[in-house]
Backbone as a chain_set.jsonl record, in Angstrom:
{"seq": "MGTDAHASGAGGAARQEAAEVLGFWPSLPAVVCDRRLTVLASTPLARALSEAFEPGENLVRFVFLSPRRRESSEHWASSAQATVGLLHGTVDERDPDRRTERMLGEVSTHSRGFSQLWADPRVLPPQTGTVAIEDTAAGDVLLHFAVLDGPRPADTLVIVFAPADDPARQALSRLALSSSSPDRRAR", "coords": {"N": [[0.88, -1.175, -0.008], [0.703, 2.15, -0.911], [2.149, 5.087, 0.48], [2.797, 8.445, 1.512], [4.613, 8.916, 3.451], [7.659, 9.816, 4.921], [10.606, 8.076, 5.387], [13.228, 7.782, 7.644], [15.697, 6.524, 9.454], [14.958, 5.31, 12.843], [12.8, 6.88, 13.735], [11.674, 7.558, 11.267], [10.941, 5.057, 10.362], [8.881, 4.466, 12.209], [7.093, 6.479, 11.469], [6.517, 5.636, 8.909], [5.295, 3.101, 9.354], [3.106, 4.033, 10.719], [1.759, 5.585, 8.841], [1.084, 3.569, 7.074], [-0.741, 2.026, 8.593], [-2.822, 3.888, 8.822], [-3.513, 4.08, 6.205], [-5.474, 2.198, 5.711], [-7.756, 3.305, 6.618], [-9.174, 5.333, 5.06], [-11.495, 6.901, 5.031], [-11.937, 7.913, 7.531], [-11.376, 10.343, 10.113], [-8.268, 10.169, 11.529], [-5.372, 9.837, 13.607], [-1.951, 9.06, 14.142], [0.158, 9.096, 16.899], [3.244, 9.847, 18.594], [4.65, 8.981, 21.819], [4.864, 11.46, 23.061], [2.832, 12.813, 22.035], [3.23, 13.854, 19.472], [2.334, 14.229, 16.153], [2.637, 11.595, 14.007], [1.552, 10.522, 11.692], [-1.314, 11.098, 9.627], [-4.749, 10.942, 8.554], [-6.166, 12.185, 5.469], [-8.642, 13.364, 6.059], [-8.452, 13.937, 8.781], [-6.498, 15.914, 8.729], [-7.864, 17.815, 7.311], [-9.685, 18.566, 9.2], [-8.205, 19.876, 11.227], [-5.285, 21.888, 11.762], [-3.777, 20.937, 13.764], [-3.442, 18.262, 13.342], [-1.54, 17.803, 11.483], [1.3, 16.054, 10.279], [4.125, 16.031, 12.395], [3.261, 18.082, 14.028], [2.773, 18.903, 17.404], [0.422, 17.763, 19.694], [0.039, 18.696, 22.31], [1.501, 21.089, 22.522], [0.101, 22.446, 20.564], [-2.549, 22.641, 21.622], [-2.076, 24.069, 24.03], [-0.204, 26.101, 23.502], [-0.509, 27.255, 21.015], [-1.173, 30.159, 19.024], [-3.718, 30.122, 18.025], [-5.334, 28.889, 19.831], [-8.169, 28.836, 21.951], [-8.876, 29.55, 24.903], [-11.08, 30.526, 26.097], [-13.186, 29.388, 24.798], [-16.103, 27.296, 24.749], [-15.506, 24.59, 24.489], [-12.815, 24.231, 24.863], [-11.704, 23.512, 27.372], [-12.436, 20.785, 27.778], [-11.082, 19.567, 25.665], [-8.463, 20.259, 26.334], [-8.158, 18.855, 28.773], [-8.497, 16.23, 27.889], [-6.237, 15.987, 26.245], [-4.076, 16.35, 28.067], [-4.622, 14.144, 29.687], [-4.184, 12.07, 27.839], [-1.45, 12.424, 27.474], [-0.54, 11.922, 30.053], [-1.025, 9.175, 30.061], [0.889, 8.21, 28.304], [3.395, 9.128, 28.891], [5.877, 8.419, 31.196], [6.115, 9.71, 34.238], [8.034, 9.29, 36.175], [10.331, 8.598, 34.815], [11.121, 10.297, 32.514], [12.395, 11.062, 29.253], [14.935, 13.271, 27.926], [13.914, 14.871, 25.792], [11.239, 14.77, 26.36], [11.173, 15.911, 28.921], [12.029, 18.513, 28.223], [9.905, 19.369, 26.594], [7.733, 19.233, 28.421], [8.611, 21.101, 30.309], [8.721, 23.451, 28.726], [5.997, 23.815, 27.968], [4.749, 23.918, 30.462], [5.957, 26.202, 31.504], [4.898, 28.206, 29.881], [2.133, 27.957, 29.993], [-0.236, 28.202, 32.246], [-2.616, 26.8, 32.548], [-1.987, 24.265, 31.497], [-0.052, 23.438, 33.394], [-1.605, 23.27, 35.713], [-3.485, 21.263, 35.026], [-1.692, 19.145, 34.514], [-0.667, 18.6, 37.0], [-2.833, 17.687, 38.351], [-4.209, 14.965, 39.894], [-6.612, 13.81, 39.167], [-6.9, 13.881, 36.495], [-7.129, 11.686, 34.065], [-5.976, 9.229, 31.709], [-7.902, 9.145, 28.773], [-9.838, 6.653, 27.181], [-11.921, 6.778, 25.507], [-13.995, 9.422, 24.318], [-15.473, 12.722, 23.846], [-14.95, 15.445, 21.728], [-14.839, 18.811, 20.547], [-14.05, 20.125, 17.49], [-13.102, 23.11, 16.507], [-13.851, 25.814, 14.286], [-13.389, 24.664, 11.692], [-13.189, 24.154, 8.127], [-15.749, 23.459, 7.632], [-17.202, 24.444, 9.705], [-17.861, 24.251, 13.277], [-17.199, 21.037, 14.654], [-18.455, 18.254, 16.269], [-17.113, 15.539, 17.789], [-16.806, 12.037, 18.53], [-14.205, 10.173, 20.081], [-11.755, 7.509, 20.035], [-9.087, 5.873, 21.612], [-6.44, 3.948, 20.581], [-4.016, 1.289, 20.736], [-0.973, 1.894, 19.027], [0.995, 1.11, 16.026], [3.433, 0.533, 17.183], [3.107, -0.321, 20.208], [4.217, 0.482, 22.735], [5.222, 2.943, 22.14], [3.556, 4.415, 20.448], [0.3, 5.734, 19.673], [-3.028, 5.538, 18.461], [-5.5, 7.689, 17.44], [-8.818, 7.744, 16.77], [-11.503, 9.235, 15.155], [-15.017, 9.844, 15.182], [-18.205, 10.986, 13.898], [-20.27, 12.799, 16.155], [-22.869, 13.569, 15.954], [-25.643, 14.341, 13.657], [-25.116, 16.863, 12.312], [-22.307, 16.87, 12.54], [-21.689, 14.596, 11.042], [-22.469, 15.46, 8.533], [-20.749, 17.63, 8.186], [-18.268, 16.276, 8.189], [-18.556, 14.824, 5.842], [-18.567, 16.891, 3.918], [-15.971, 17.907, 4.383], [-14.535, 15.658, 3.692], [-14.879, 15.5, 0.962], [-13.39, 17.741, 0.161], [-10.879, 16.99, 0.979], [-10.086, 14.828, -0.493], [-8.302, 14.931, -2.508], [-5.395, 13.788, -4.417], [-2.971, 14.673, -3.287], [-3.327, 14.727, -0.57], [-3.101, 12.313, 0.725], [-2.721, 9.696, 3.338], [-0.271, 10.692, 5.579]], "CA": [[0.016, 0.005, 0.01], [1.542, 3.327, -0.996], [1.917, 6.246, 1.337], [3.777, 9.467, 1.231], [5.404, 9.13, 4.669], [9.133, 9.833, 4.692], [11.293, 7.234, 6.294], [14.624, 8.026, 7.886], [16.012, 6.066, 10.789], [13.9, 4.714, 13.598], [11.615, 7.735, 13.646], [11.156, 7.421, 9.953], [10.28, 3.755, 10.29], [7.641, 4.586, 12.946], [6.209, 7.26, 10.635], [6.101, 4.784, 7.764], [4.335, 2.127, 9.889], [1.897, 4.79, 11.141], [1.054, 5.953, 7.598], [0.544, 2.314, 6.517], [-1.919, 1.713, 9.39], [-3.893, 4.841, 8.453], [-3.925, 3.851, 4.834], [-6.609, 1.343, 5.686], [-8.904, 4.061, 7.07], [-9.178, 6.62, 4.324], [-12.694, 7.674, 5.226], [-12.063, 8.302, 8.92], [-10.294, 11.162, 10.661], [-7.465, 9.43, 12.479], [-3.968, 10.254, 13.712], [-1.01, 8.267, 14.948], [1.034, 10.004, 17.626], [4.212, 9.197, 19.457], [4.319, 9.093, 23.23], [4.799, 12.87, 23.452], [1.703, 13.31, 21.231], [3.616, 14.467, 18.202], [1.674, 13.501, 15.153], [3.52, 10.891, 13.072], [0.818, 10.393, 10.451], [-2.779, 11.399, 9.795], [-5.525, 10.776, 7.337], [-6.528, 13.52, 4.903], [-9.835, 13.949, 6.747], [-8.004, 14.551, 10.056], [-5.785, 17.159, 8.387], [-8.874, 18.817, 6.927], [-10.357, 19.06, 10.449], [-7.392, 20.773, 12.053], [-3.8, 21.958, 11.579], [-3.177, 20.195, 14.858], [-3.234, 16.883, 12.944], [-0.497, 17.744, 10.448], [2.495, 15.374, 10.744], [5.149, 16.907, 12.981], [2.668, 18.939, 15.004], [2.597, 18.29, 18.731], [-0.901, 18.151, 20.139], [0.125, 19.403, 23.605], [1.86, 22.431, 22.178], [-1.015, 23.073, 19.766], [-3.664, 22.949, 22.47], [-1.751, 24.993, 25.071], [0.64, 27.225, 23.143], [-0.832, 27.81, 19.716], [-1.927, 31.411, 19.055], [-5.113, 29.885, 17.648], [-6.129, 28.272, 20.926], [-9.197, 29.762, 22.482], [-9.193, 29.03, 26.206], [-12.398, 30.999, 26.443], [-14.258, 28.635, 24.099], [-16.793, 26.373, 25.636], [-14.988, 23.28, 24.309], [-11.374, 24.128, 25.059], [-11.372, 22.796, 28.62], [-12.511, 19.341, 27.609], [-9.978, 19.182, 24.77], [-7.218, 20.368, 27.12], [-8.129, 17.805, 29.74], [-8.238, 14.953, 27.183], [-4.842, 16.044, 25.773], [-3.222, 16.073, 29.193], [-4.864, 12.77, 30.073], [-3.46, 11.214, 26.919], [-0.005, 12.57, 27.762], [-0.3, 11.162, 31.304], [-1.046, 7.735, 29.725], [2.003, 7.806, 27.441], [4.678, 9.562, 29.467], [6.126, 7.98, 32.569], [6.625, 10.842, 34.983], [9.209, 8.916, 36.963], [11.511, 8.364, 33.988], [10.961, 10.88, 31.184], [13.614, 11.352, 28.553], [15.265, 14.721, 27.867], [12.986, 15.523, 24.9], [9.981, 14.893, 27.059], [11.386, 16.899, 29.917], [12.045, 19.845, 27.552], [8.533, 19.708, 26.155], [6.914, 19.491, 29.637], [9.112, 22.402, 30.854], [8.286, 24.554, 27.824], [4.528, 24.005, 28.037], [4.464, 24.334, 31.819], [6.372, 27.603, 31.675], [4.079, 29.172, 29.101], [0.701, 27.718, 30.128], [-0.709, 27.854, 33.606], [-3.648, 25.772, 32.403], [-1.292, 22.98, 31.374], [0.55, 23.108, 34.692], [-2.646, 22.855, 36.65], [-4.011, 19.935, 34.624], [-0.649, 18.109, 34.613], [-0.502, 18.297, 38.423], [-4.152, 17.185, 38.902], [-4.245, 13.506, 39.816], [-7.888, 13.349, 38.676], [-6.877, 13.878, 35.019], [-6.72, 10.342, 33.678], [-5.939, 8.956, 30.233], [-9.142, 8.713, 28.245], [-9.865, 5.654, 26.125], [-12.9, 7.304, 24.608], [-14.499, 10.743, 24.761], [-16.053, 13.593, 22.885], [-14.303, 16.72, 21.612], [-15.339, 19.653, 19.45], [-13.014, 20.716, 16.683], [-13.702, 24.369, 16.169], [-13.351, 26.622, 13.158], [-12.974, 23.933, 10.531], [-13.776, 24.673, 6.915], [-17.179, 23.101, 7.668], [-17.736, 24.943, 10.962], [-17.485, 23.446, 14.489], [-17.564, 19.639, 14.455], [-18.493, 17.524, 17.501], [-16.626, 14.183, 17.455], [-16.359, 11.046, 19.492], [-12.859, 9.624, 19.785], [-11.276, 6.308, 20.688], [-7.633, 5.768, 21.578], [-6.041, 2.539, 20.371], [-2.545, 1.058, 20.639], [-0.43, 2.11, 17.657], [1.835, -0.013, 15.477], [4.437, 0.25, 18.228], [2.25, -0.005, 21.333], [4.862, 1.227, 23.842], [5.672, 4.254, 21.681], [2.589, 5.107, 19.615], [-1.119, 5.538, 19.878], [-3.9, 5.921, 17.336], [-6.757, 8.361, 17.837], [-9.773, 7.651, 15.699], [-12.659, 10.094, 15.426], [-16.306, 9.557, 14.47], [-19.126, 12.064, 14.14], [-21.105, 12.652, 17.36], [-24.263, 13.863, 15.629], [-25.858, 14.493, 12.243], [-24.353, 17.976, 11.781], [-20.886, 16.443, 12.448], [-21.591, 13.676, 9.905], [-22.559, 16.281, 7.296], [-19.517, 18.404, 8.101], [-17.237, 15.37, 7.749], [-18.771, 14.537, 4.423], [-18.099, 18.076, 3.178], [-14.515, 17.909, 4.483], [-14.009, 14.463, 2.957], [-14.8, 15.867, -0.47], [-12.268, 18.68, -0.02], [-9.593, 16.37, 1.355], [-9.897, 13.562, -1.229], [-7.293, 15.071, -3.601], [-4.249, 12.856, -4.286], [-1.838, 15.253, -2.485], [-3.699, 14.703, 0.829], [-3.135, 10.988, 1.262], [-2.174, 9.562, 4.675], [1.154, 11.021, 5.701]], "C": [[0.919, 1.221, 0.007], [1.16, 4.421, -0.05], [2.939, 7.282, 0.982], [4.576, 9.828, 2.506], [6.876, 9.051, 4.31], [9.794, 9.004, 5.761], [12.768, 7.619, 6.396], [14.917, 7.577, 9.298], [14.847, 5.463, 11.501], [12.639, 5.53, 13.592], [10.906, 7.65, 12.349], [10.43, 6.103, 9.772], [8.893, 3.836, 11.05], [6.652, 5.41, 12.149], [5.662, 6.438, 9.503], [5.063, 3.766, 8.24], [3.035, 2.85, 10.213], [1.085, 5.153, 9.862], [0.451, 4.689, 6.983], [-0.72, 1.924, 7.283], [-3.081, 2.62, 8.956], [-4.367, 4.676, 7.026], [-5.142, 2.963, 4.673], [-7.886, 2.036, 6.15], [-9.07, 5.378, 6.358], [-10.411, 7.516, 4.605], [-12.904, 8.146, 6.674], [-11.033, 9.371, 9.262], [-9.538, 10.342, 11.747], [-6.051, 9.932, 12.475], [-3.216, 9.166, 14.5], [-0.016, 9.225, 15.521], [2.124, 9.191, 18.358], [3.838, 9.419, 20.929], [4.276, 10.5, 23.755], [3.662, 13.585, 22.748], [2.066, 14.206, 20.064], [3.0, 13.601, 17.119], [2.715, 12.925, 14.175], [2.874, 10.722, 11.715], [-0.618, 10.711, 10.737], [-3.455, 11.195, 8.477], [-5.852, 12.181, 6.762], [-7.703, 14.156, 5.628], [-9.41, 14.562, 8.068], [-7.286, 15.856, 9.763], [-6.771, 18.249, 7.952], [-9.582, 19.372, 8.115], [-9.542, 20.093, 11.129], [-5.909, 20.736, 11.65], [-3.115, 21.194, 12.702], [-2.813, 18.766, 14.417], [-2.269, 16.735, 11.766], [0.703, 16.94, 11.05], [3.551, 16.361, 11.215], [4.581, 17.812, 14.05], [2.537, 18.194, 16.342], [1.297, 18.733, 19.307], [-0.914, 18.969, 21.451], [0.473, 20.84, 23.322], [0.755, 23.162, 21.453], [-2.128, 23.51, 20.707], [-3.303, 24.099, 23.444], [-0.958, 26.253, 24.635], [0.313, 27.886, 21.802], [-1.555, 29.173, 19.834], [-3.364, 31.235, 18.65], [-5.986, 29.28, 18.735], [-7.077, 29.302, 21.493], [-9.592, 29.213, 23.865], [-10.56, 29.447, 26.685], [-13.501, 30.254, 25.775], [-14.861, 27.648, 25.018], [-16.214, 24.968, 25.572], [-13.482, 23.102, 24.634], [-10.992, 23.308, 26.289], [-11.401, 21.284, 28.467], [-11.392, 18.809, 26.64], [-8.626, 19.191, 25.52], [-7.076, 19.198, 28.085], [-7.84, 16.466, 29.039], [-6.795, 14.904, 26.692], [-3.874, 15.733, 26.919], [-3.391, 14.666, 29.713], [-4.164, 11.827, 29.185], [-1.974, 11.242, 27.2], [0.314, 11.814, 29.075], [-0.208, 9.646, 30.977], [0.142, 7.287, 28.941], [3.332, 8.154, 27.998], [4.77, 9.069, 30.865], [6.801, 9.122, 33.28], [7.915, 10.536, 35.765], [10.463, 8.804, 36.134], [11.346, 8.967, 32.607], [12.33, 11.091, 30.551], [13.836, 12.853, 28.423], [14.307, 15.471, 26.941], [11.627, 15.769, 25.553], [10.06, 15.945, 28.153], [11.392, 18.315, 29.375], [10.659, 20.304, 27.175], [7.656, 20.011, 27.395], [7.329, 20.827, 30.258], [8.616, 23.583, 30.034], [6.799, 24.838, 28.024], [4.129, 24.454, 29.424], [4.834, 25.766, 32.068], [5.451, 28.564, 31.036], [2.576, 28.968, 29.299], [0.36, 27.283, 31.539], [-1.734, 26.754, 33.568], [-3.066, 24.39, 32.276], [-0.78, 22.54, 32.722], [-0.485, 22.639, 35.65], [-3.204, 21.497, 36.314], [-2.963, 18.856, 34.829], [-0.47, 17.705, 36.068], [-1.715, 17.69, 39.037], [-4.208, 15.683, 38.754], [-5.585, 12.939, 39.287], [-7.946, 13.316, 37.145], [-6.253, 12.533, 34.571], [-6.724, 10.171, 32.165], [-7.308, 8.447, 29.723], [-8.966, 7.627, 27.212], [-10.876, 6.071, 25.029], [-13.346, 8.677, 25.141], [-15.118, 11.456, 23.628], [-15.305, 14.922, 22.875], [-14.976, 17.498, 20.486], [-14.084, 20.236, 18.814], [-13.611, 21.99, 16.136], [-13.041, 24.987, 14.928], [-12.795, 25.81, 12.022], [-13.574, 24.608, 9.272], [-15.273, 24.384, 6.803], [-17.792, 23.574, 8.994], [-17.247, 24.074, 12.163], [-18.041, 22.024, 14.306], [-17.417, 18.9, 15.783], [-18.157, 16.071, 17.149], [-16.458, 13.325, 18.679], [-14.994, 10.59, 19.111], [-12.636, 8.372, 20.563], [-9.787, 6.27, 20.544], [-7.279, 4.291, 21.539], [-4.499, 2.48, 20.466], [-2.138, 1.246, 19.193], [0.367, 0.977, 17.172], [2.982, -0.39, 16.372], [3.834, 0.619, 19.56], [2.914, 0.747, 22.469], [5.185, 2.685, 23.447], [4.665, 5.047, 20.892], [1.171, 4.836, 20.044], [-1.835, 6.038, 18.661], [-5.157, 6.531, 17.96], [-7.634, 8.384, 16.65], [-11.01, 8.422, 16.1], [-13.872, 9.664, 14.62], [-17.301, 10.731, 14.775], [-20.044, 11.787, 15.331], [-22.587, 12.932, 17.086], [-24.414, 14.055, 14.143], [-25.169, 15.704, 11.641], [-22.857, 17.657, 11.615], [-20.72, 15.512, 11.258], [-21.641, 14.46, 8.616], [-21.29, 17.055, 7.091], [-18.356, 17.494, 7.636], [-17.351, 14.963, 6.289], [-18.296, 15.661, 3.534], [-16.541, 18.147, 3.206], [-13.874, 16.776, 3.766], [-13.876, 14.801, 1.462], [-13.62, 16.811, -0.723], [-10.941, 18.049, 0.246], [-9.254, 15.132, 0.496], [-8.899, 13.757, -2.417], [-6.07, 14.195, -3.355], [-3.108, 13.378, -3.39], [-2.201, 15.228, -1.004], [-3.806, 13.306, 1.368], [-2.536, 10.881, 2.683], [-0.699, 9.842, 4.661], [1.501, 11.242, 7.143]], "O": [[1.818, 1.319, 0.843], [-0.023, 4.658, 0.198], [3.862, 7.008, 0.216], [5.137, 10.919, 2.606], [7.262, 8.259, 3.45], [9.55, 9.225, 6.947], [13.463, 7.762, 5.39], [14.434, 8.188, 10.252], [13.841, 5.129, 10.875], [11.539, 4.992, 13.466], [9.676, 7.665, 12.301], [9.404, 6.048, 9.094], [7.885, 3.327, 10.56], [5.465, 5.081, 12.141], [4.48, 6.529, 9.17], [4.041, 3.59, 7.578], [1.958, 2.298, 9.988], [-0.14, 5.028, 9.846], [-0.635, 4.767, 6.408], [-1.699, 1.521, 6.654], [-4.198, 2.144, 8.75], [-5.477, 5.078, 6.675], [-5.779, 2.968, 3.619], [-8.969, 1.454, 6.094], [-9.102, 6.432, 6.993], [-10.354, 8.733, 4.432], [-13.947, 8.718, 6.992], [-9.914, 9.318, 8.753], [-10.125, 9.899, 12.735], [-5.566, 10.409, 11.449], [-3.76, 8.482, 15.367], [0.58, 10.043, 14.822], [1.938, 8.019, 18.687], [2.792, 10.0, 21.218], [3.697, 10.73, 24.816], [3.53, 14.805, 22.842], [1.358, 15.148, 19.71], [3.125, 12.377, 17.154], [3.539, 13.644, 13.609], [3.557, 10.77, 10.691], [-1.099, 10.625, 11.867], [-2.833, 11.264, 7.417], [-5.816, 13.191, 7.464], [-7.743, 15.376, 5.788], [-9.941, 15.603, 8.456], [-7.462, 16.824, 10.502], [-6.551, 19.437, 8.188], [-10.042, 20.513, 8.088], [-10.081, 21.102, 11.582], [-5.373, 19.7, 11.256], [-1.943, 20.842, 12.565], [-1.969, 18.126, 15.046], [-2.194, 15.679, 11.138], [1.059, 17.147, 12.21], [3.839, 17.364, 10.563], [5.328, 18.279, 14.91], [2.227, 17.003, 16.378], [1.047, 19.933, 19.418], [-1.779, 19.821, 21.654], [-0.193, 21.741, 23.832], [0.505, 24.343, 21.694], [-2.608, 24.638, 20.604], [-4.116, 24.998, 23.662], [-1.02, 27.301, 25.278], [0.819, 28.968, 21.503], [-2.455, 29.316, 20.662], [-4.177, 32.123, 18.905], [-7.203, 29.169, 18.59], [-6.791, 30.499, 21.5], [-10.569, 28.472, 23.963], [-11.141, 28.814, 27.567], [-14.665, 30.445, 26.128], [-14.222, 27.197, 25.969], [-16.405, 24.2, 26.515], [-12.963, 21.986, 24.671], [-10.062, 22.504, 26.241], [-10.515, 20.582, 28.955], [-10.861, 17.715, 26.834], [-7.791, 18.298, 25.373], [-5.999, 18.615, 28.203], [-7.043, 15.666, 29.528], [-6.187, 13.835, 26.729], [-2.952, 14.935, 26.75], [-2.418, 14.044, 30.139], [-3.582, 10.855, 29.665], [-1.31, 10.206, 27.169], [1.342, 11.144, 29.166], [0.605, 8.934, 31.567], [0.414, 6.087, 28.892], [4.331, 7.54, 27.625], [3.85, 9.266, 31.658], [7.939, 9.47, 32.964], [8.757, 11.408, 35.979], [11.564, 8.901, 36.675], [11.42, 8.244, 31.613], [13.318, 11.278, 31.261], [12.957, 13.629, 28.797], [13.915, 16.595, 27.255], [10.972, 16.79, 25.344], [9.155, 16.764, 28.311], [10.828, 19.221, 29.99], [10.277, 21.453, 27.397], [6.904, 20.986, 27.377], [6.472, 21.6, 30.686], [8.151, 24.584, 30.578], [6.404, 25.986, 28.228], [3.244, 25.299, 29.557], [4.117, 26.484, 32.765], [5.221, 29.649, 31.571], [1.8, 29.777, 28.789], [0.632, 26.158, 31.957], [-1.747, 25.876, 34.43], [-3.576, 23.439, 32.869], [-1.032, 21.416, 33.158], [-0.251, 21.661, 36.36], [-3.385, 20.66, 37.199], [-3.295, 17.757, 35.272], [-0.143, 16.549, 36.337], [-1.645, 17.208, 40.167], [-4.25, 15.166, 37.638], [-5.685, 11.748, 38.995], [-8.9, 12.8, 36.563], [-5.049, 12.3, 34.686], [-7.408, 10.899, 31.446], [-7.804, 7.428, 30.202], [-8.017, 7.679, 26.43], [-10.72, 5.774, 23.844], [-13.084, 9.02, 26.293], [-15.287, 10.89, 22.548], [-15.05, 15.476, 23.944], [-15.598, 16.921, 19.595], [-13.195, 20.758, 19.487], [-14.562, 21.931, 15.357], [-11.886, 24.726, 14.59], [-11.803, 26.221, 11.42], [-14.378, 25.533, 9.385], [-15.974, 24.984, 5.989], [-18.867, 23.09, 9.348], [-16.323, 23.272, 12.025], [-19.176, 21.83, 13.87], [-16.335, 18.922, 16.369], [-18.826, 15.451, 16.322], [-16.029, 13.795, 19.733], [-14.641, 10.612, 17.932], [-13.233, 8.167, 21.619], [-9.255, 6.594, 19.482], [-7.753, 3.495, 22.35], [-3.802, 3.481, 20.297], [-2.832, 0.831, 18.265], [0.43, -0.057, 17.838], [3.459, -1.524, 16.326], [4.012, 1.747, 20.021], [2.267, 1.57, 23.116], [5.393, 3.54, 24.308], [4.869, 6.241, 20.671], [0.88, 3.833, 20.695], [-1.314, 6.865, 17.913], [-5.773, 5.969, 18.866], [-7.283, 8.962, 15.621], [-11.509, 8.294, 17.218], [-13.742, 9.174, 13.499], [-17.199, 11.369, 15.823], [-20.537, 10.67, 15.494], [-23.451, 12.575, 17.887], [-23.429, 13.948, 13.411], [-24.662, 15.595, 10.525], [-22.222, 18.118, 10.667], [-19.731, 15.61, 10.532], [-20.906, 14.141, 7.681], [-20.787, 17.147, 5.971], [-17.558, 17.896, 6.79], [-16.347, 14.784, 5.599], [-17.681, 15.411, 2.497], [-15.901, 18.41, 2.188], [-12.756, 16.915, 3.268], [-12.902, 14.435, 0.804], [-12.929, 16.676, -1.732], [-9.93, 18.555, -0.242], [-8.247, 14.468, 0.74], [-8.697, 12.843, -3.216], [-5.744, 13.894, -2.207], [-2.37, 12.585, -2.805], [-1.388, 15.703, -0.211], [-4.509, 13.082, 2.353], [-1.928, 11.83, 3.178], [0.042, 9.303, 3.84], [2.654, 11.53, 7.464]]}, "num_chains": 1, "name": "protein.A"}
């Protein structure tokens, strides 16, 4: 199955495997992330939903540090909590590596909201949930999500999204049409 993921070294191999997994789900918004929640690969529909799902983007940095974030939005808090919960589930606080420590330090320094959620023992890793992706080309889209083990279970996870209601289903259909061009394959 062809993909346009770029392979170089171990990270490249993980990106290639991630893109191959997503190649089987062309009609779903789905992303594969590493344990720091950096997007390794995403389906065209996921990329049409949000810039957060572009390969190389880090979901934690996007949610907490992006100039586009809107902490005042009604849906930001639930997205932020889910993001920190996912990070709690993938990063071992007792033994983080230097890249993880740098990321945690950067986001903690610049986002009080992140620091508070990261320190809150009630924020647990979600296996499923509902999030709103705001300001897409098709408007705000309410989605259910499920978190699955990725192609390298200790190091990757897959987040698959599904419409939560009829307006979301219609919005995804419109986005699917715009994202079906050949240059938007899983990457």
